[in-house]
């Protein structure tokens, strides 16, 4: 005896999908305050996981001491320095804005040393004198409002100390949890990817981790190295606010602008002040620091993943513009996974025939 076929219940299917969507939206709304901190923690843990395994090896294979060491390292490297810098900026913001707002601080030097430059020195000096005629009042008057507004805007943006410290604290807490349960979390993510897209899904997850590690090695480490070396040069040369300028230099390096936006104006300021010796020293040092990304960044990216350099850099810049600082990692991951999936799909075409058909003969009437 055959059983009757069950009728297709469209209303039940629609209400089931609607209920699942509502549950997902509510869950996302509940965890919304923690998403950014967890995302940063995931990026940091994936990038530093080999270091955790190495520390665990030195601690006799025990995970707990390694997790404690890595957590303290995150506090020392990420949270503490940025907290001190932001606190210093907020404390000195009034003094900085007041200094920029006083016209007497905008004294225009003569720059007589321009005449000593062979070939173009006389022309540069003449143009400078034309720009700074009448003690440069017109030049100062045009620059001063923009400089004051820019400084005030920057200070107001940095003054969000509470939000930064909250996300930094959540990043450290979530990182400690992921360090302790990293294998279980990775296994769950890979199983979800397998259920979603079988082997391609698992390959996409692995490739995403490799892209994150490549960005952490190639972009972040290069930016940190350039910022530290550039900051040392600024401090030795006697540039004021060297710590703040170092942080700005690090941000510029992350955004792929480079340290030249900070270093070369500092060189100009030294020459402006008449300190030609340290100006020349900082100029040479700045050229070395600026050129480092030409060989250091590609080498480090290849250590993290075998991906095209242009793909990584495009993802870094596009992700930064689209999502902010977290986009440094989201952009390259999205581009890298899409690139590999499209490449795998293209490579699945049948093998070409040994001999192509003679189209001219076939089309001949």
PDB file of N, CA, C and O in Angstrom, residues 237 266-268 270-271 275-284:
ATOM      1  N   UNK A 237      67.257  63.759  16.359  1.00  0.00           N
ATOM      2  CA  UNK A 237      67.440  65.047  15.686  1.00  0.00           C
ATOM      3  C   UNK A 237      66.855  66.218  16.466  1.00  0.00           C
ATOM      4  O   UNK A 237      67.041  67.368  16.072  1.00  0.00           O
ATOM      5  N   UNK A 266      59.715  67.108   8.646  1.00  0.00           N
ATOM      6  CA  UNK A 266      60.610  67.298   9.788  1.00  0.00           C
ATOM      7  C   UNK A 266      61.998  67.745   9.328  1.00  0.00           C
ATOM      8  O   UNK A 266      62.640  68.600   9.966  1.00  0.00           O
ATOM      9  N   UNK A 267      62.472  67.187   8.203  1.00  0.00           N
ATOM     10  CA  UNK A 267      63.759  67.634   7.643  1.00  0.00           C
ATOM     11  C   UNK A 267      63.674  69.104   7.243  1.00  0.00           C
ATOM     12  O   UNK A 267      64.586  69.899   7.527  1.00  0.00           O
ATOM     13  N   UNK A 268      62.579  69.458   6.596  1.00  0.00           N
ATOM     14  CA  UNK A 268      62.403  70.853   6.191  1.00  0.00           C
ATOM     15  C   UNK A 268      62.366  71.770   7.411  1.00  0.00           C
ATOM     16  O   UNK A 268      62.908  72.879   7.381  1.00  0.00           O
ATOM     17  N   UNK A 270      63.910  71.343  10.244  1.00  0.00           N
ATOM     18  CA  UNK A 270      65.268  71.513  10.758  1.00  0.00           C
ATOM     19  C   UNK A 270      66.046  72.525   9.929  1.00  0.00           C
ATOM     20  O   UNK A 270      66.743  73.395  10.475  1.00  0.00           O
ATOM     21  N   UNK A 271      65.934  72.427   8.610  1.00  0.00           N
ATOM     22  CA  UNK A 271      66.593  73.429   7.768  1.00  0.00           C
ATOM     23  C   UNK A 271      65.979  74.817   8.000  1.00  0.00           C
ATOM     24  O   UNK A 271      66.694  75.824   7.989  1.00  0.00           O
ATOM     25  N   UNK A 275      69.256  74.487  11.605  1.00  0.00           N
ATOM     26  CA  UNK A 275      70.071  73.357  12.050  1.00  0.00           C
ATOM     27  C   UNK A 275      70.372  72.474  10.839  1.00  0.00           C
ATOM     28  O   UNK A 275      69.778  71.413  10.636  1.00  0.00           O
ATOM     29  N   UNK A 276      71.324  72.920  10.028  1.00  0.00           N
ATOM     30  CA  UNK A 276      71.614  72.233   8.769  1.00  0.00           C
ATOM     31  C   UNK A 276      72.260  70.869   8.988  1.00  0.00           C
ATOM     32  O   UNK A 276      72.040  69.938   8.204  1.00  0.00           O
ATOM     33  N   UNK A 277      73.062  70.725  10.053  1.00  0.00           N
ATOM     34  CA  UNK A 277      73.753  69.451  10.288  1.00  0.00           C
ATOM     35  C   UNK A 277      72.774  68.336  10.571  1.00  0.00           C
ATOM     36  O   UNK A 277      72.776  67.286   9.899  1.00  0.00           O
ATOM     37  N   UNK A 278      71.896  68.553  11.567  1.00  0.00           N
ATOM     38  CA  UNK A 278      70.916  67.518  11.881  1.00  0.00           C
ATOM     39  C   UNK A 278      69.876  67.376  10.779  1.00  0.00           C
ATOM     40  O   UNK A 278      69.308  66.292  10.597  1.00  0.00           O
ATOM     41  N   UNK A 279      69.625  68.444  10.036  1.00  0.00           N
ATOM     42  CA  UNK A 279      68.726  68.322   8.901  1.00  0.00           C
ATOM     43  C   UNK A 279      69.263  67.379   7.844  1.00  0.00           C
ATOM     44  O   UNK A 279      68.531  66.554   7.294  1.00  0.00           O
ATOM     45  N   UNK A 280      70.570  67.469   7.592  1.00  0.00           N
ATOM     46  CA  UNK A 280      71.186  66.569   6.611  1.00  0.00           C
ATOM     47  C   UNK A 280      71.203  65.133   7.118  1.00  0.00           C
ATOM     48  O   UNK A 280      70.938  64.187   6.367  1.00  0.00           O
ATOM     49  N   UNK A 281      71.521  64.968   8.416  1.00  0.00           N
ATOM     50  CA  UNK A 281      71.528  63.616   8.996  1.00  0.00           C
ATOM     51  C   UNK A 281      70.142  62.984   8.907  1.00  0.00           C
ATOM     52  O   UNK A 281      69.994  61.818   8.507  1.00  0.00           O
ATOM     53  N   UNK A 282      69.112  63.736   9.278  1.00  0.00           N
ATOM     54  CA  UNK A 282      67.750  63.201   9.219  1.00  0.00           C
ATOM     55  C   UNK A 282      67.311  62.953   7.785  1.00  0.00           C
ATOM     56  O   UNK A 282      66.551  62.009   7.518  1.00  0.00           O
ATOM     57  N   UNK A 283      67.799  63.759   6.832  1.00  0.00           N
ATOM     58  CA  UNK A 283      67.458  63.543   5.427  1.00  0.00           C
ATOM     59  C   UNK A 283      68.003  62.208   4.930  1.00  0.00           C
ATOM     60  O   UNK A 283      67.285  61.432   4.279  1.00  0.00           O
ATOM     61  N   UNK A 284      69.252  61.925   5.244  1.00  0.00           N
ATOM     62  CA  UNK A 284      69.847  60.646   4.839  1.00  0.00           C
ATOM     63  C   UNK A 284      69.125  59.481   5.507  1.00  0.00           C
ATOM     64  O   UNK A 284      68.798  58.466   4.873  1.00  0.00           O
TER      65      UNK A 284
END
